[in-house]
Amino acid sequence: MKVLGIFGSPRKGGNTETLLKEFLRGCKEGGAEVEEIFLRDLKITPCLEIYACKKDGRCPLQDDMQALYPKLAETDVLAVASPIFFYSVSAHLKAMIDRCQALWAKKYLLNQPIAPGRPGRKGVFLAVGGSRGSKTFDGVLLTMKYFFDALDVSFHRSLLYKEVDGKGEILQHPTAMAEAHALGKEIAKGI
Ligand SMILES: Cc1cc2nc3c(=O)[nH]c(=O)nc-3n(C[C@H](O)[C@H](O)[C@H](O)COP(=O)(O)O)c2cc1C
């Protein structure tokens, strides 16, 4: 089983990075093959609404997204982590998501499969916010629901933690690290 971990935070060693690393550690223990992608290290142009993707499901913009498209299609589990930025995902992650409009076009306009031979793909979303607002995750959950759907991935689980702000504070959270590790192991074993 292949697990692709997408790190959406610009902050090195931050809370969502720590959390996703722990999730992936669980995946490895469960026997999965894991690959990590740090969006902050990639050059991903925002979608420019050229709409060439409507014709063939491909984006003509030549940047690091071109190497990422096949990885998104050739994974069984897609695990995405993002800090909450203004009730949304990070700009790094949003740029990647918007570039997946090409895959949305492939699926819904051209009726082509996104991941042939990989039924039952699962999506996991990990997010951390600093505030204690009751609506902290409302926006990102909608975004991720429709992102996973465009990629033919079923939204399996999310782990969401609020009131976690300073770098490394997630390590002080009473349950987060254990939950991330357990979920990774569980998902790798196909539970
Ligand atoms: C630009 C920016 C916007 C933010 N907006 C929110 C927000 O809307 N709600 C919230 O709860 N936290 C917000 N935060 C706090 C981060 O979500 C929080 O510090 C989180 O732990 C960062 O995760 P990371 O270490 O993985 O980057 C914001 C932080 C930044 C830098």
Short mmCIF file of C-alpha atoms and ligand atoms in Angstrom, two decimals:
data_model
loop_
_atom_site.label_atom_id
_atom_site.label_comp_id
_atom_site.label_asym_id
_atom_site.label_seq_id
_atom_site.Cartn_x
_atom_site.Cartn_y
_atom_site.Cartn_z
CA MET A 1 0.00 0.00 0.00
CA LYS A 2 1.31 3.44 -0.95
CA VAL A 3 0.80 6.47 1.29
CA LEU A 4 1.57 9.97 0.03
CA GLY A 5 2.02 12.61 2.73
CA ILE A 6 1.60 16.22 1.64
CA PHE A 7 3.06 18.77 4.05
CA GLY A 8 1.23 22.08 3.58
CA SER A 9 2.91 24.34 6.14
CA PRO A 10 5.54 26.93 5.30
CA ARG A 11 6.99 26.42 8.81
CA LYS A 12 9.79 23.87 9.14
CA GLY A 13 9.32 21.60 12.15
CA GLY A 14 5.90 23.11 12.83
CA ASN A 15 2.81 21.52 14.32
CA THR A 16 1.24 19.98 11.23
CA GLU A 17 4.63 18.70 10.08
CA THR A 18 5.17 17.00 13.44
CA LEU A 19 1.67 15.54 13.32
CA LEU A 20 1.92 14.23 9.76
CA LYS A 21 5.37 12.74 10.45
CA GLU A 22 3.82 10.82 13.34
CA PHE A 23 0.93 9.65 11.16
CA LEU A 24 3.41 8.45 8.53
CA ARG A 25 5.52 6.71 11.19
CA GLY A 26 2.39 4.74 12.06
CA CYS A 27 1.85 3.96 8.37
CA LYS A 28 5.39 2.60 8.05
CA GLU A 29 4.93 0.45 11.15
CA GLY A 30 1.74 -0.88 9.57
CA GLY A 31 3.74 -1.94 6.50
CA ALA A 32 2.95 0.88 4.05
CA GLU A 33 5.33 2.44 1.58
CA VAL A 34 5.50 6.15 2.41
CA GLU A 35 6.49 9.18 0.36
CA GLU A 36 6.72 12.74 1.69
CA ILE A 37 6.13 15.93 -0.28
CA PHE A 38 6.93 19.32 1.25
CA LEU A 39 4.97 21.92 -0.68
CA ARG A 40 7.14 24.75 0.66
CA ASP A 41 10.07 23.28 -1.31
CA LEU A 42 8.18 23.22 -4.62
CA LYS A 43 7.39 25.87 -7.18
CA ILE A 44 3.66 25.63 -7.83
CA THR A 45 2.12 28.48 -9.79
CA PRO A 46 -1.48 29.28 -8.84
CA CYS A 47 -4.13 28.21 -11.37
CA LEU A 48 -4.24 30.81 -14.15
CA GLU A 49 -7.63 29.75 -15.58
CA ILE A 50 -6.27 28.90 -18.99
CA TYR A 51 -8.80 26.04 -19.16
CA ALA A 52 -6.65 23.93 -21.49
CA CYS A 53 -7.39 21.13 -18.99
CA LYS A 54 -10.98 21.03 -20.24
CA LYS A 55 -9.70 19.44 -23.47
CA ASP A 56 -7.39 16.74 -22.14
CA GLY A 57 -7.32 16.88 -18.33
CA ARG A 58 -3.78 18.23 -18.36
CA CYS A 59 -2.42 21.50 -17.06
CA PRO A 60 -0.05 23.26 -19.49
CA LEU A 61 1.83 25.16 -16.74
CA GLN A 62 5.31 23.68 -16.53
CA ASP A 63 6.40 23.68 -12.91
CA ASP A 64 6.79 21.22 -10.02
CA MET A 65 3.11 20.31 -10.21
CA GLN A 66 3.86 18.18 -13.28
CA ALA A 67 5.85 15.73 -11.16
CA LEU A 68 3.18 15.76 -8.48
CA TYR A 69 0.19 14.82 -10.70
CA PRO A 70 1.33 11.19 -11.19
CA LYS A 71 2.12 10.85 -7.48
CA LEU A 72 -1.40 12.02 -6.61
CA ALA A 73 -2.82 9.41 -8.99
CA GLU A 74 -0.55 6.56 -7.93
CA THR A 75 -1.22 6.47 -4.20
CA ASP A 76 -3.69 4.44 -2.16
CA VAL A 77 -3.79 6.87 0.75
CA LEU A 78 -3.48 10.62 0.44
CA ALA A 79 -2.64 12.30 3.74
CA VAL A 80 -2.68 16.09 3.69
CA ALA A 81 -1.65 18.38 6.54
CA SER A 82 -2.20 22.12 6.79
CA PRO A 83 -2.17 24.87 9.36
CA ILE A 84 -5.35 26.94 9.47
CA PHE A 85 -4.68 30.29 7.83
CA PHE A 86 -7.65 32.70 7.99
CA TYR A 87 -10.08 29.79 8.30
CA SER A 88 -8.63 28.18 5.19
CA VAL A 89 -5.67 26.01 4.20
CA SER A 90 -2.18 27.46 3.68
CA ALA A 91 -1.51 29.27 0.40
CA HIS A 92 0.97 26.53 -0.53
CA LEU A 93 -1.71 23.89 -0.22
CA LYS A 94 -4.39 26.02 -1.89
CA ALA A 95 -2.16 26.50 -4.94
CA MET A 96 -1.75 22.74 -5.23
CA ILE A 97 -5.47 22.14 -4.76
CA ASP A 98 -6.42 24.70 -7.40
CA ARG A 99 -4.03 23.11 -9.88
CA CYS A 100 -6.01 19.91 -9.38
CA GLN A 101 -8.79 21.58 -11.34
CA ALA A 102 -7.13 19.67 -14.20
CA LEU A 103 -8.06 16.41 -12.45
CA TRP A 104 -11.57 17.71 -11.74
CA ALA A 105 -11.90 18.36 -15.50
CA LYS A 106 -10.55 14.89 -16.28
CA LYS A 107 -13.11 13.30 -13.97
CA TYR A 108 -16.20 15.40 -14.50
CA LEU A 109 -15.82 16.84 -18.02
CA LEU A 110 -13.94 14.03 -19.75
CA ASN A 111 -15.33 11.15 -17.66
CA GLN A 112 -11.88 9.59 -17.26
CA PRO A 113 -10.71 7.76 -14.13
CA ILE A 114 -8.16 9.56 -11.95
CA ALA A 115 -6.53 6.46 -10.48
CA PRO A 116 -7.15 3.42 -12.68
CA GLY A 117 -6.63 0.14 -10.83
CA ARG A 118 -6.71 1.76 -7.40
CA PRO A 119 -10.24 1.48 -6.06
CA GLY A 120 -11.09 2.58 -2.50
CA ARG A 121 -8.47 5.29 -2.19
CA LYS A 122 -8.56 6.99 1.18
CA GLY A 123 -8.00 10.61 2.16
CA VAL A 124 -6.86 11.81 5.56
CA PHE A 125 -6.69 15.47 6.57
CA LEU A 126 -4.67 16.77 9.50
CA ALA A 127 -5.08 20.40 10.56
CA VAL A 128 -4.00 22.61 13.42
CA GLY A 129 -5.26 26.08 14.34
CA GLY A 130 -4.09 28.50 17.00
CA SER A 131 -7.43 29.96 18.05
CA ARG A 132 -10.31 28.39 19.95
CA GLY A 133 -13.08 29.50 17.57
CA SER A 134 -15.94 27.06 17.15
CA LYS A 135 -15.87 27.43 13.35
CA THR A 136 -12.09 27.04 12.97
CA PHE A 137 -12.32 24.02 10.67
CA ASP A 138 -15.60 24.70 8.83
CA GLY A 139 -13.96 26.21 5.74
CA VAL A 140 -11.14 23.69 5.33
CA LEU A 141 -13.42 20.70 5.73
CA LEU A 142 -15.51 21.82 2.76
CA THR A 143 -12.39 22.50 0.70
CA MET A 144 -10.92 19.10 1.51
CA LYS A 145 -14.20 17.29 0.86
CA TYR A 146 -14.33 18.57 -2.69
CA PHE A 147 -10.58 18.23 -3.24
CA PHE A 148 -10.61 14.56 -2.26
CA ASP A 149 -13.69 13.99 -4.39
CA ALA A 150 -11.99 15.45 -7.48
CA LEU A 151 -9.12 12.98 -6.99
CA ASP A 152 -11.37 9.93 -6.55
CA VAL A 153 -10.37 9.66 -2.92
CA SER A 154 -12.94 9.02 -0.20
CA PHE A 155 -12.61 11.34 2.80
CA HIS A 156 -11.73 8.73 5.41
CA ARG A 157 -10.84 10.75 8.53
CA SER A 158 -9.68 14.13 9.74
CA LEU A 159 -7.69 14.94 12.86
CA LEU A 160 -8.26 18.57 13.84
CA TYR A 161 -6.61 20.37 16.75
CA LYS A 162 -7.25 23.92 17.87
CA GLU A 163 -5.55 26.16 20.44
CA VAL A 164 -2.18 24.86 19.24
CA ASP A 165 -0.11 27.80 18.04
CA GLY A 166 3.60 28.02 18.86
CA LYS A 167 6.09 25.85 16.99
CA GLY A 168 6.17 22.39 18.57
CA GLU A 169 3.17 22.99 20.82
CA ILE A 170 1.44 19.97 19.30
CA LEU A 171 3.82 17.79 21.33
CA GLN A 172 2.12 19.08 24.50
CA HIS A 173 -1.37 18.19 23.27
CA PRO A 174 -2.78 15.37 25.41
CA THR A 175 -3.94 13.09 22.55
CA ALA A 176 -2.84 14.41 19.13
CA MET A 177 0.40 12.51 18.61
CA ALA A 178 -1.02 9.19 19.79
CA GLU A 179 -4.11 9.65 17.61
CA ALA A 180 -2.03 10.45 14.53
CA HIS A 181 0.22 7.44 15.08
CA ALA A 182 -2.72 5.09 15.69
CA LEU A 183 -4.59 6.32 12.62
CA GLY A 184 -1.51 5.82 10.43
CA LYS A 185 -1.00 2.29 11.64
CA GLU A 186 -4.70 1.47 11.32
CA ILE A 187 -5.00 2.80 7.79
CA ALA A 188 -1.85 0.96 6.63
CA LYS A 189 -3.30 -2.28 7.90
CA GLY A 190 -6.48 -1.55 5.96
CA ILE A 191 -8.68 -1.25 9.06
C1 LIG B 1 -1.15 33.78 8.19
C2 LIG B 1 -1.70 33.05 9.39
C3 LIG B 1 -3.06 32.94 9.53
C4 LIG B 1 -3.60 32.23 10.60
N1 LIG B 1 -4.96 32.11 10.69
C5 LIG B 1 -5.50 31.34 11.67
C6 LIG B 1 -6.91 31.16 11.75
O1 LIG B 1 -7.70 31.67 10.96
N2 LIG B 1 -7.41 30.37 12.75
C7 LIG B 1 -6.58 29.77 13.65
O2 LIG B 1 -7.09 29.05 14.53
N3 LIG B 1 -5.23 29.92 13.60
C8 LIG B 1 -4.67 30.68 12.64
N4 LIG B 1 -3.29 30.82 12.55
C9 LIG B 1 -2.41 30.07 13.49
C10 LIG B 1 -1.87 28.75 12.92
O3 LIG B 1 -2.90 27.96 12.35
C11 LIG B 1 -1.18 27.96 14.03
O4 LIG B 1 -0.07 28.69 14.51
C12 LIG B 1 -0.74 26.56 13.64
O5 LIG B 1 -0.31 25.87 14.80
C13 LIG B 1 0.42 26.59 12.65
O6 LIG B 1 0.73 25.26 12.23
P1 LIG B 1 2.18 24.89 11.61
O7 LIG B 1 3.17 25.00 12.74
O8 LIG B 1 2.04 23.52 11.10
O9 LIG B 1 2.44 25.88 10.52
C14 LIG B 1 -2.73 31.60 11.53
C15 LIG B 1 -1.34 31.74 11.39
C16 LIG B 1 -0.83 32.46 10.33
C17 LIG B 1 0.68 32.57 10.18
#
